[in-house]
PDB file of C-alpha atoms in Angstrom:
ATOM      1  CA  UNK X   1       7.327  66.087 -64.152  1.00  0.00           C
ATOM      2  CA  UNK X   2       9.391  63.574 -62.157  1.00  0.00           C
ATOM      3  CA  UNK X   3       6.695  63.487 -59.477  1.00  0.00           C
ATOM      4  CA  UNK X   4       4.284  62.301 -62.122  1.00  0.00           C
ATOM      5  CA  UNK X   5       6.730  59.639 -63.232  1.00  0.00           C
ATOM      6  CA  UNK X   6       7.197  58.288 -59.717  1.00  0.00           C
ATOM      7  CA  UNK X   7       3.441  58.146 -59.329  1.00  0.00           C
ATOM      8  CA  UNK X   8       3.299  55.929 -62.390  1.00  0.00           C
ATOM      9  CA  UNK X   9       1.662  58.428 -64.719  1.00  0.00           C
ATOM     10  CA  UNK X  10       1.197  57.581 -68.385  1.00  0.00           C
ATOM     11  CA  UNK X  11       0.773  60.121 -71.185  1.00  0.00           C
ATOM     12  CA  UNK X  12      -2.842  59.250 -71.877  1.00  0.00           C
ATOM     13  CA  UNK X  13      -5.347  56.492 -71.463  1.00  0.00           C
ATOM     14  CA  UNK X  14      -4.999  53.937 -74.239  1.00  0.00           C
ATOM     15  CA  UNK X  15      -7.573  51.791 -75.923  1.00  0.00           C
ATOM     16  CA  UNK X  16      -5.673  48.719 -74.828  1.00  0.00           C
ATOM     17  CA  UNK X  17      -5.167  47.619 -71.199  1.00  0.00           C
ATOM     18  CA  UNK X  18      -4.050  43.973 -71.305  1.00  0.00           C
ATOM     19  CA  UNK X  19      -3.384  43.529 -67.566  1.00  0.00           C
ATOM     20  CA  UNK X  20      -5.255  40.257 -67.735  1.00  0.00           C
ATOM     21  CA  UNK X  21      -2.631  38.956 -70.185  1.00  0.00           C
ATOM     22  CA  UNK X  22       0.434  39.691 -68.049  1.00  0.00           C
ATOM     23  CA  UNK X  23       0.484  36.254 -66.412  1.00  0.00           C
ATOM     24  CA  UNK X  24       0.411  34.602 -69.835  1.00  0.00           C
ATOM     25  CA  UNK X  25       3.346  36.723 -71.005  1.00  0.00           C
ATOM     26  CA  UNK X  26       5.813  35.647 -68.326  1.00  0.00           C
ATOM     27  CA  UNK X  27       4.399  32.133 -68.118  1.00  0.00           C
ATOM     28  CA  UNK X  28       5.470  31.585 -71.740  1.00  0.00           C
ATOM     29  CA  UNK X  29       8.945  31.126 -70.282  1.00  0.00           C
ATOM     30  CA  UNK X  30       7.936  28.772 -67.457  1.00  0.00           C
ATOM     31  CA  UNK X  31       6.148  26.474 -69.908  1.00  0.00           C
ATOM     32  CA  UNK X  32       9.449  25.397 -71.466  1.00  0.00           C
ATOM     33  CA  UNK X  33      12.169  23.246 -69.867  1.00  0.00           C
ATOM     34  CA  UNK X  34      14.513  25.540 -67.905  1.00  0.00           C
ATOM     35  CA  UNK X  35      18.195  25.699 -68.859  1.00  0.00           C
ATOM     36  CA  UNK X  36      21.087  27.641 -67.386  1.00  0.00           C
ATOM     37  CA  UNK X  37      24.657  28.654 -68.050  1.00  0.00           C
ATOM     38  CA  UNK X  38      27.217  30.115 -65.631  1.00  0.00           C
ATOM     39  CA  UNK X  39      29.690  32.696 -66.900  1.00  0.00           C
ATOM     40  CA  UNK X  40      31.827  35.437 -65.326  1.00  0.00           C
ATOM     41  CA  UNK X  41      29.925  38.663 -64.695  1.00  0.00           C
ATOM     42  CA  UNK X  42      31.557  42.054 -65.408  1.00  0.00           C
ATOM     43  CA  UNK X  43      33.317  41.906 -61.999  1.00  0.00           C
ATOM     44  CA  UNK X  44      34.640  38.404 -62.703  1.00  0.00           C
ATOM     45  CA  UNK X  45      32.243  36.646 -60.321  1.00  0.00           C
ATOM     46  CA  UNK X  46      30.250  33.599 -61.491  1.00  0.00           C
ATOM     47  CA  UNK X  47      26.773  34.488 -62.684  1.00  0.00           C
ATOM     48  CA  UNK X  48      24.117  31.971 -63.640  1.00  0.00           C
ATOM     49  CA  UNK X  49      21.638  32.927 -66.349  1.00  0.00           C
ATOM     50  CA  UNK X  50      18.433  30.909 -66.566  1.00  0.00           C
ATOM     51  CA  UNK X  51      16.788  30.736 -69.960  1.00  0.00           C
ATOM     52  CA  UNK X  52      14.481  28.609 -72.060  1.00  0.00           C
ATOM     53  CA  UNK X  53      14.486  27.682 -75.711  1.00  0.00           C
ATOM     54  CA  UNK X  54      11.665  29.230 -77.746  1.00  0.00           C
ATOM     55  CA  UNK X  55      11.638  28.906 -81.533  1.00  0.00           C
ATOM     56  CA  UNK X  56      15.355  28.093 -81.446  1.00  0.00           C
ATOM     57  CA  UNK X  57      16.148  31.226 -79.422  1.00  0.00           C
ATOM     58  CA  UNK X  58      17.461  31.382 -75.860  1.00  0.00           C
ATOM     59  CA  UNK X  59      15.003  33.601 -73.976  1.00  0.00           C
ATOM     60  CA  UNK X  60      15.403  35.051 -70.476  1.00  0.00           C
ATOM     61  CA  UNK X  61      13.351  37.425 -68.294  1.00  0.00           C
ATOM     62  CA  UNK X  62      10.217  36.281 -70.093  1.00  0.00           C
ATOM     63  CA  UNK X  63      10.912  37.914 -73.455  1.00  0.00           C
ATOM     64  CA  UNK X  64      14.582  38.915 -73.909  1.00  0.00           C
ATOM     65  CA  UNK X  65      16.461  36.942 -76.577  1.00  0.00           C
ATOM     66  CA  UNK X  66      20.129  36.404 -75.703  1.00  0.00           C
ATOM     67  CA  UNK X  67      21.077  34.456 -78.819  1.00  0.00           C
ATOM     68  CA  UNK X  68      20.386  31.070 -80.305  1.00  0.00           C
ATOM     69  CA  UNK X  69      19.990  28.105 -77.988  1.00  0.00           C
ATOM     70  CA  UNK X  70      23.353  26.798 -79.223  1.00  0.00           C
ATOM     71  CA  UNK X  71      25.097  30.107 -78.496  1.00  0.00           C
ATOM     72  CA  UNK X  72      23.641  30.295 -74.997  1.00  0.00           C
ATOM     73  CA  UNK X  73      24.615  26.714 -74.169  1.00  0.00           C
ATOM     74  CA  UNK X  74      28.197  27.586 -75.133  1.00  0.00           C
ATOM     75  CA  UNK X  75      28.160  30.725 -72.964  1.00  0.00           C
ATOM     76  CA  UNK X  76      28.280  32.952 -76.031  1.00  0.00           C
ATOM     77  CA  UNK X  77      24.998  34.715 -75.386  1.00  0.00           C
ATOM     78  CA  UNK X  78      24.271  38.366 -76.150  1.00  0.00           C
ATOM     79  CA  UNK X  79      23.110  39.900 -72.864  1.00  0.00           C
ATOM     80  CA  UNK X  80      25.260  43.006 -72.263  1.00  0.00           C
ATOM     81  CA  UNK X  81      25.355  44.041 -68.625  1.00  0.00           C
ATOM     82  CA  UNK X  82      25.189  40.434 -67.420  1.00  0.00           C
ATOM     83  CA  UNK X  83      28.577  39.072 -68.446  1.00  0.00           C
ATOM     84  CA  UNK X  84      32.204  40.051 -68.448  1.00  0.00           C
ATOM     85  CA  UNK X  85      33.768  41.873 -71.352  1.00  0.00           C
ATOM     86  CA  UNK X  86      37.320  42.781 -72.221  1.00  0.00           C
ATOM     87  CA  UNK X  87      36.493  46.449 -71.767  1.00  0.00           C
ATOM     88  CA  UNK X  88      33.546  48.612 -70.882  1.00  0.00           C
ATOM     89  CA  UNK X  89      32.294  49.994 -74.199  1.00  0.00           C
ATOM     90  CA  UNK X  90      32.065  53.755 -74.444  1.00  0.00           C
ATOM     91  CA  UNK X  91      28.804  55.616 -74.710  1.00  0.00           C
ATOM     92  CA  UNK X  92      27.963  55.364 -78.447  1.00  0.00           C
ATOM     93  CA  UNK X  93      28.399  58.444 -80.615  1.00  0.00           C
ATOM     94  CA  UNK X  94      25.435  60.748 -80.406  1.00  0.00           C
ATOM     95  CA  UNK X  95      24.476  59.852 -76.829  1.00  0.00           C
ATOM     96  CA  UNK X  96      24.801  62.716 -74.334  1.00  0.00           C
ATOM     97  CA  UNK X  97      27.545  62.276 -71.719  1.00  0.00           C
ATOM     98  CA  UNK X  98      24.975  62.857 -68.963  1.00  0.00           C
ATOM     99  CA  UNK X  99      23.125  59.706 -70.012  1.00  0.00           C
ATOM    100  CA  UNK X 100      25.112  57.748 -67.431  1.00  0.00           C
ATOM    101  CA  UNK X 101      23.762  60.023 -64.715  1.00  0.00           C
ATOM    102  CA  UNK X 102      20.570  58.955 -62.924  1.00  0.00           C
ATOM    103  CA  UNK X 103      19.571  62.623 -62.781  1.00  0.00           C
ATOM    104  CA  UNK X 104      19.329  62.848 -66.546  1.00  0.00           C
ATOM    105  CA  UNK X 105      15.870  63.421 -68.066  1.00  0.00           C
ATOM    106  CA  UNK X 106      13.452  60.558 -68.414  1.00  0.00           C
ATOM    107  CA  UNK X 107      13.494  57.065 -66.968  1.00  0.00           C
ATOM    108  CA  UNK X 108      14.871  53.869 -68.376  1.00  0.00           C
ATOM    109  CA  UNK X 109      17.604  51.217 -68.359  1.00  0.00           C
ATOM    110  CA  UNK X 110      19.577  51.058 -71.598  1.00  0.00           C
ATOM    111  CA  UNK X 111      22.345  48.895 -73.022  1.00  0.00           C
ATOM    112  CA  UNK X 112      25.825  50.366 -73.190  1.00  0.00           C
ATOM    113  CA  UNK X 113      26.914  47.796 -75.786  1.00  0.00           C
ATOM    114  CA  UNK X 114      28.988  49.349 -78.519  1.00  0.00           C
ATOM    115  CA  UNK X 115      26.956  49.568 -81.722  1.00  0.00           C
ATOM    116  CA  UNK X 116      23.653  48.473 -80.158  1.00  0.00           C
ATOM    117  CA  UNK X 117      21.854  51.686 -81.081  1.00  0.00           C
ATOM    118  CA  UNK X 118      20.298  51.998 -84.523  1.00  0.00           C
ATOM    119  CA  UNK X 119      22.189  54.515 -86.702  1.00  0.00           C
ATOM    120  CA  UNK X 120      20.280  57.511 -87.942  1.00  0.00           C
ATOM    121  CA  UNK X 121      17.447  56.762 -85.460  1.00  0.00           C
ATOM    122  CA  UNK X 122      16.126  54.408 -88.128  1.00  0.00           C
ATOM    123  CA  UNK X 123      15.089  50.777 -87.658  1.00  0.00           C
ATOM    124  CA  UNK X 124      14.465  48.821 -90.880  1.00  0.00           C
ATOM    125  CA  UNK X 125      12.006  45.960 -90.512  1.00  0.00           C
ATOM    126  CA  UNK X 126      10.355  43.152 -92.442  1.00  0.00           C
ATOM    127  CA  UNK X 127       6.984  41.653 -91.600  1.00  0.00           C
ATOM    128  CA  UNK X 128       6.434  37.947 -92.045  1.00  0.00           C
ATOM    129  CA  UNK X 129       3.684  37.206 -94.572  1.00  0.00           C
ATOM    130  CA  UNK X 130       2.214  34.826 -91.974  1.00  0.00           C
ATOM    131  CA  UNK X 131       1.799  37.531 -89.326  1.00  0.00           C
ATOM    132  CA  UNK X 132      -1.937  37.593 -88.441  1.00  0.00           C
ATOM    133  CA  UNK X 133      -4.041  40.701 -89.012  1.00  0.00           C
ATOM    134  CA  UNK X 134      -4.430  41.435 -85.289  1.00  0.00           C
ATOM    135  CA  UNK X 135      -0.660  41.399 -84.815  1.00  0.00           C
ATOM    136  CA  UNK X 136      -0.182  43.658 -87.852  1.00  0.00           C
ATOM    137  CA  UNK X 137      -2.691  46.134 -86.448  1.00  0.00           C
ATOM    138  CA  UNK X 138      -0.933  46.163 -83.072  1.00  0.00           C
ATOM    139  CA  UNK X 139       2.436  46.679 -84.790  1.00  0.00           C
ATOM    140  CA  UNK X 140       1.082  49.544 -86.871  1.00  0.00           C
ATOM    141  CA  UNK X 141      -0.430  51.197 -83.776  1.00  0.00           C
ATOM    142  CA  UNK X 142       2.846  50.862 -81.848  1.00  0.00           C
ATOM    143  CA  UNK X 143       4.857  52.298 -84.732  1.00  0.00           C
ATOM    144  CA  UNK X 144       2.423  55.228 -84.976  1.00  0.00           C
ATOM    145  CA  UNK X 145       3.040  56.004 -81.310  1.00  0.00           C
ATOM    146  CA  UNK X 146       6.816  55.894 -81.794  1.00  0.00           C
ATOM    147  CA  UNK X 147       6.546  58.180 -84.808  1.00  0.00           C
ATOM    148  CA  UNK X 148       4.126  60.519 -83.073  1.00  0.00           C
ATOM    149  CA  UNK X 149       6.098  60.931 -79.843  1.00  0.00           C
ATOM    150  CA  UNK X 150       9.773  60.235 -80.665  1.00  0.00           C
ATOM    151  CA  UNK X 151      12.269  60.693 -83.485  1.00  0.00           C
ATOM    152  CA  UNK X 152      12.886  56.946 -83.885  1.00  0.00           C
ATOM    153  CA  UNK X 153      11.567  55.721 -87.216  1.00  0.00           C
ATOM    154  CA  UNK X 154      10.628  52.171 -88.193  1.00  0.00           C
ATOM    155  CA  UNK X 155      10.852  51.849 -91.970  1.00  0.00           C
ATOM    156  CA  UNK X 156      10.279  48.940 -94.370  1.00  0.00           C
ATOM    157  CA  UNK X 157      13.578  47.249 -95.159  1.00  0.00           C
ATOM    158  CA  UNK X 158      15.081  47.584 -98.608  1.00  0.00           C
ATOM    159  CA  UNK X 159      18.590  46.082 -98.570  1.00  0.00           C
ATOM    160  CA  UNK X 160      19.856  46.931 -95.058  1.00  0.00           C
ATOM    161  CA  UNK X 161      22.037  44.269 -93.410  1.00  0.00           C
ATOM    162  CA  UNK X 162      20.672  44.901 -89.908  1.00  0.00           C
ATOM    163  CA  UNK X 163      16.904  44.820 -89.540  1.00  0.00           C
ATOM    164  CA  UNK X 164      14.006  43.518 -87.450  1.00  0.00           C
ATOM    165  CA  UNK X 165      12.193  40.457 -88.702  1.00  0.00           C
ATOM    166  CA  UNK X 166       8.676  40.611 -87.216  1.00  0.00           C
ATOM    167  CA  UNK X 167       7.332  37.074 -86.909  1.00  0.00           C
ATOM    168  CA  UNK X 168       4.391  35.246 -85.300  1.00  0.00           C
ATOM    169  CA  UNK X 169       6.520  33.166 -82.939  1.00  0.00           C
ATOM    170  CA  UNK X 170       5.624  31.267 -79.785  1.00  0.00           C
ATOM    171  CA  UNK X 171       4.816  34.309 -77.639  1.00  0.00           C
ATOM    172  CA  UNK X 172       6.495  37.720 -77.434  1.00  0.00           C
ATOM    173  CA  UNK X 173      10.255  38.281 -77.527  1.00  0.00           C
ATOM    174  CA  UNK X 174      13.052  40.481 -78.863  1.00  0.00           C
ATOM    175  CA  UNK X 175      16.785  41.088 -78.643  1.00  0.00           C
ATOM    176  CA  UNK X 176      17.998  44.142 -76.686  1.00  0.00           C
ATOM    177  CA  UNK X 177      19.318  46.702 -79.154  1.00  0.00           C
ATOM    178  CA  UNK X 178      20.694  46.085 -82.629  1.00  0.00           C
ATOM    179  CA  UNK X 179      22.093  42.564 -82.678  1.00  0.00           C
ATOM    180  CA  UNK X 180      25.532  41.618 -83.957  1.00  0.00           C
ATOM    181  CA  UNK X 181      23.911  39.353 -86.523  1.00  0.00           C
ATOM    182  CA  UNK X 182      21.957  40.391 -89.591  1.00  0.00           C
ATOM    183  CA  UNK X 183      18.181  40.096 -89.354  1.00  0.00           C
ATOM    184  CA  UNK X 184      16.942  39.672 -85.776  1.00  0.00           C
ATOM    185  CA  UNK X 185      13.580  38.203 -84.842  1.00  0.00           C
ATOM    186  CA  UNK X 186      10.933  40.126 -82.915  1.00  0.00           C
ATOM    187  CA  UNK X 187       7.928  37.945 -82.170  1.00  0.00           C
ATOM    188  CA  UNK X 188       4.305  39.034 -81.877  1.00  0.00           C
ATOM    189  CA  UNK X 189       2.738  35.665 -81.134  1.00  0.00           C
ATOM    190  CA  UNK X 190      -0.686  34.691 -79.885  1.00  0.00           C
ATOM    191  CA  UNK X 191      -1.689  36.827 -76.897  1.00  0.00           C
ATOM    192  CA  UNK X 192       0.784  39.578 -77.826  1.00  0.00           C
ATOM    193  CA  UNK X 193      -1.454  41.414 -80.293  1.00  0.00           C
ATOM    194  CA  UNK X 194      -1.785  44.592 -78.209  1.00  0.00           C
ATOM    195  CA  UNK X 195      -0.218  47.955 -78.878  1.00  0.00           C
ATOM    196  CA  UNK X 196       1.374  48.296 -75.441  1.00  0.00           C
ATOM    197  CA  UNK X 197       2.927  44.838 -75.606  1.00  0.00           C
ATOM    198  CA  UNK X 198       4.383  45.546 -79.046  1.00  0.00           C
ATOM    199  CA  UNK X 199       5.736  48.878 -77.772  1.00  0.00           C
ATOM    200  CA  UNK X 200       7.443  46.895 -74.980  1.00  0.00           C
ATOM    201  CA  UNK X 201       9.131  44.601 -77.513  1.00  0.00           C
ATOM    202  CA  UNK X 202      10.129  47.496 -79.774  1.00  0.00           C
ATOM    203  CA  UNK X 203      11.644  49.239 -76.734  1.00  0.00           C
ATOM    204  CA  UNK X 204      13.806  46.162 -76.207  1.00  0.00           C
ATOM    205  CA  UNK X 205      14.761  46.251 -79.880  1.00  0.00           C
ATOM    206  CA  UNK X 206      16.001  49.849 -79.704  1.00  0.00           C
ATOM    207  CA  UNK X 207      18.096  49.172 -76.598  1.00  0.00           C
ATOM    208  CA  UNK X 208      15.974  49.101 -73.430  1.00  0.00           C
ATOM    209  CA  UNK X 209      16.055  46.492 -70.661  1.00  0.00           C
ATOM    210  CA  UNK X 210      13.358  45.766 -68.104  1.00  0.00           C
ATOM    211  CA  UNK X 211      13.097  48.581 -65.597  1.00  0.00           C
ATOM    212  CA  UNK X 212      13.333  46.261 -62.563  1.00  0.00           C
ATOM    213  CA  UNK X 213      16.865  45.162 -63.552  1.00  0.00           C
ATOM    214  CA  UNK X 214      18.412  48.613 -63.105  1.00  0.00           C
ATOM    215  CA  UNK X 215      21.288  48.790 -60.621  1.00  0.00           C
ATOM    216  CA  UNK X 216      19.684  51.483 -58.452  1.00  0.00           C
ATOM    217  CA  UNK X 217      16.284  49.809 -57.993  1.00  0.00           C
ATOM    218  CA  UNK X 218      16.518  48.888 -54.300  1.00  0.00           C
ATOM    219  CA  UNK X 219      15.133  52.166 -52.943  1.00  0.00           C
ATOM    220  CA  UNK X 220      12.138  51.945 -55.283  1.00  0.00           C
ATOM    221  CA  UNK X 221      11.152  48.251 -55.338  1.00  0.00           C
ATOM    222  CA  UNK X 222      11.675  45.158 -53.190  1.00  0.00           C
ATOM    223  CA  UNK X 223      12.217  41.770 -54.799  1.00  0.00           C
ATOM    224  CA  UNK X 224      10.799  38.799 -52.878  1.00  0.00           C
ATOM    225  CA  UNK X 225      12.848  35.855 -54.093  1.00  0.00           C
ATOM    226  CA  UNK X 226      11.087  33.569 -51.614  1.00  0.00           C
ATOM    227  CA  UNK X 227       7.991  33.908 -53.821  1.00  0.00           C
ATOM    228  CA  UNK X 228       9.786  33.316 -57.137  1.00  0.00           C
ATOM    229  CA  UNK X 229       9.466  29.990 -58.961  1.00  0.00           C
ATOM    230  CA  UNK X 230      12.526  27.895 -58.180  1.00  0.00           C
ATOM    231  CA  UNK X 231      15.021  28.104 -60.996  1.00  0.00           C
ATOM    232  CA  UNK X 232      13.860  31.537 -62.153  1.00  0.00           C
ATOM    233  CA  UNK X 233      15.532  33.692 -59.498  1.00  0.00           C
ATOM    234  CA  UNK X 234      18.008  35.131 -62.003  1.00  0.00           C
ATOM    235  CA  UNK X 235      15.125  36.863 -63.788  1.00  0.00           C
ATOM    236  CA  UNK X 236      15.352  39.438 -60.975  1.00  0.00           C
ATOM    237  CA  UNK X 237      19.102  40.038 -60.915  1.00  0.00           C
ATOM    238  CA  UNK X 238      20.369  43.550 -61.372  1.00  0.00           C
ATOM    239  CA  UNK X 239      22.526  44.514 -64.346  1.00  0.00           C
ATOM    240  CA  UNK X 240      26.056  45.778 -63.875  1.00  0.00           C
ATOM    241  CA  UNK X 241      26.047  49.600 -63.731  1.00  0.00           C
ATOM    242  CA  UNK X 242      29.198  49.822 -65.851  1.00  0.00           C
ATOM    243  CA  UNK X 243      27.444  48.018 -68.709  1.00  0.00           C
ATOM    244  CA  UNK X 244      24.185  49.984 -68.717  1.00  0.00           C
ATOM    245  CA  UNK X 245      23.058  53.590 -68.772  1.00  0.00           C
ATOM    246  CA  UNK X 246      20.305  54.879 -66.508  1.00  0.00           C
ATOM    247  CA  UNK X 247      17.865  57.679 -67.250  1.00  0.00           C
ATOM    248  CA  UNK X 248      16.101  59.267 -64.289  1.00  0.00           C
ATOM    249  CA  UNK X 249      14.744  57.358 -61.279  1.00  0.00           C
ATOM    250  CA  UNK X 250      12.948  54.038 -61.577  1.00  0.00           C
ATOM    251  CA  UNK X 251       9.663  54.658 -63.363  1.00  0.00           C
ATOM    252  CA  UNK X 252       6.696  52.834 -61.831  1.00  0.00           C
ATOM    253  CA  UNK X 253       4.600  53.707 -64.865  1.00  0.00           C
ATOM    254  CA  UNK X 254       7.070  52.357 -67.404  1.00  0.00           C
ATOM    255  CA  UNK X 255       5.886  49.915 -70.036  1.00  0.00           C
ATOM    256  CA  UNK X 256       9.201  48.120 -69.336  1.00  0.00           C
ATOM    257  CA  UNK X 257       8.545  47.302 -65.657  1.00  0.00           C
ATOM    258  CA  UNK X 258       7.525  43.841 -64.411  1.00  0.00           C
ATOM    259  CA  UNK X 259       4.187  43.378 -62.699  1.00  0.00           C
ATOM    260  CA  UNK X 260       3.838  42.469 -59.010  1.00  0.00           C
ATOM    261  CA  UNK X 261       3.408  38.728 -59.506  1.00  0.00           C
ATOM    262  CA  UNK X 262       5.752  37.955 -62.399  1.00  0.00           C
ATOM    263  CA  UNK X 263       7.297  34.491 -61.927  1.00  0.00           C
ATOM    264  CA  UNK X 264       5.370  33.953 -58.677  1.00  0.00           C
ATOM    265  CA  UNK X 265       5.309  30.390 -57.378  1.00  0.00           C
ATOM    266  CA  UNK X 266       2.564  30.946 -54.827  1.00  0.00           C
ATOM    267  CA  UNK X 267       0.403  33.852 -55.995  1.00  0.00           C
ATOM    268  CA  UNK X 268       2.267  36.270 -53.720  1.00  0.00           C
ATOM    269  CA  UNK X 269       4.047  39.400 -54.934  1.00  0.00           C
ATOM    270  CA  UNK X 270       7.558  39.035 -56.313  1.00  0.00           C
ATOM    271  CA  UNK X 271       8.101  42.753 -56.976  1.00  0.00           C
ATOM    272  CA  UNK X 272       6.706  45.339 -54.544  1.00  0.00           C
ATOM    273  CA  UNK X 273       6.949  49.112 -55.119  1.00  0.00           C
ATOM    274  CA  UNK X 274       7.985  51.347 -52.222  1.00  0.00           C
ATOM    275  CA  UNK X 275       4.740  53.305 -52.548  1.00  0.00           C
ATOM    276  CA  UNK X 276       1.213  52.045 -53.263  1.00  0.00           C
ATOM    277  CA  UNK X 277       1.055  52.291 -57.038  1.00  0.00           C
ATOM    278  CA  UNK X 278       0.153  50.150 -60.031  1.00  0.00           C
ATOM    279  CA  UNK X 279       3.114  48.554 -61.801  1.00  0.00           C
ATOM    280  CA  UNK X 280       3.420  46.418 -64.920  1.00  0.00           C
ATOM    281  CA  UNK X 281       1.125  48.365 -67.224  1.00  0.00           C
ATOM    282  CA  UNK X 282       1.117  47.457 -70.910  1.00  0.00           C
ATOM    283  CA  UNK X 283      -1.092  50.257 -72.230  1.00  0.00           C
ATOM    284  CA  UNK X 284       1.734  52.190 -73.836  1.00  0.00           C
ATOM    285  CA  UNK X 285       4.535  54.679 -73.180  1.00  0.00           C
ATOM    286  CA  UNK X 286       4.880  56.414 -69.837  1.00  0.00           C
ATOM    287  CA  UNK X 287       6.161  59.984 -69.839  1.00  0.00           C
ATOM    288  CA  UNK X 288       9.474  58.618 -68.565  1.00  0.00           C
ATOM    289  CA  UNK X 289       9.685  56.064 -71.383  1.00  0.00           C
ATOM    290  CA  UNK X 290       9.212  58.804 -73.950  1.00  0.00           C
ATOM    291  CA  UNK X 291      11.769  61.101 -72.326  1.00  0.00           C
ATOM    292  CA  UNK X 292      14.313  58.266 -72.189  1.00  0.00           C
ATOM    293  CA  UNK X 293      13.866  57.365 -75.867  1.00  0.00           C
ATOM    294  CA  UNK X 294      14.177  61.027 -76.863  1.00  0.00           C
ATOM    295  CA  UNK X 295      17.334  61.447 -74.768  1.00  0.00           C
ATOM    296  CA  UNK X 296      18.972  58.206 -75.902  1.00  0.00           C
ATOM    297  CA  UNK X 297      18.417  58.967 -79.583  1.00  0.00           C
ATOM    298  CA  UNK X 298      18.975  62.730 -79.214  1.00  0.00           C
ATOM    299  CA  UNK X 299      15.588  63.703 -80.554  1.00  0.00           C
ATOM    300  CA  UNK X 300      15.043  67.391 -81.232  1.00  0.00           C
ATOM    301  CA  UNK X 301      12.805  69.100 -78.628  1.00  0.00           C
ATOM    302  CA  UNK X 302       9.098  68.485 -79.329  1.00  0.00           C
ATOM    303  CA  UNK X 303       7.306  71.336 -81.024  1.00  0.00           C
ATOM    304  CA  UNK X 304       5.020  73.358 -78.758  1.00  0.00           C
TER     305      UNK X 304
END
């Protein structure tokens, strides 16, 4: 199974293969004035986070919300694994102890922030009445895949304090995991109305980071910072291993992995896999993605 994951296998061909949209997805960040804040990382060393303001949110790595623009400017952003904390939070209740071990089943990079997982494997959500039909269809297709292949359930909100607010914002973005606030925005804007892209954002929402930011990536991919747009180098920094949990080896087929030319200043590759394989797909779950979600949320074994 792991051989298939390293080769970049995906469970099945999907009806949606928006490779031609990948440039537009990361360029949504470069089209806004760049901002930055420097804070201590988990080891106490200065770390600069570049971000842009989109719809009042501070957004980094193309689509990860780290708080409001005001919070980010004050250094109070929500990006666990990138900044110092008073203590390393324990693995949340219900997560297997082996989830910190790279040899655990599946593949993925997950927040270790206390309380970031959704209790009861259930994610309440509201859909903006202004969300276009194409975005609604993509959301419904993504939710069907989650329900068909994992035990995580997205349910219409009733009165829950913590929930996803699905909106037609300026592009695609989401927080990582359950936010400390109440309702948290997940945007399916123009160009994001594809099942695989919505799955990517929902994966962020349930606790997953981009696969290229994992601490053990160096044997699997090479980052070429000389090809990265000036001012966006921090988009390729690794997360602190004490603040994240890793599942399996880096998964080339993951829906959470950057493409080769993300944030390229010159058309040359910024992220190169160690073997000749396609990266950056947005068709849907890889086998490793599914295994990681099932392990993180302790899903019962699939029925034969």
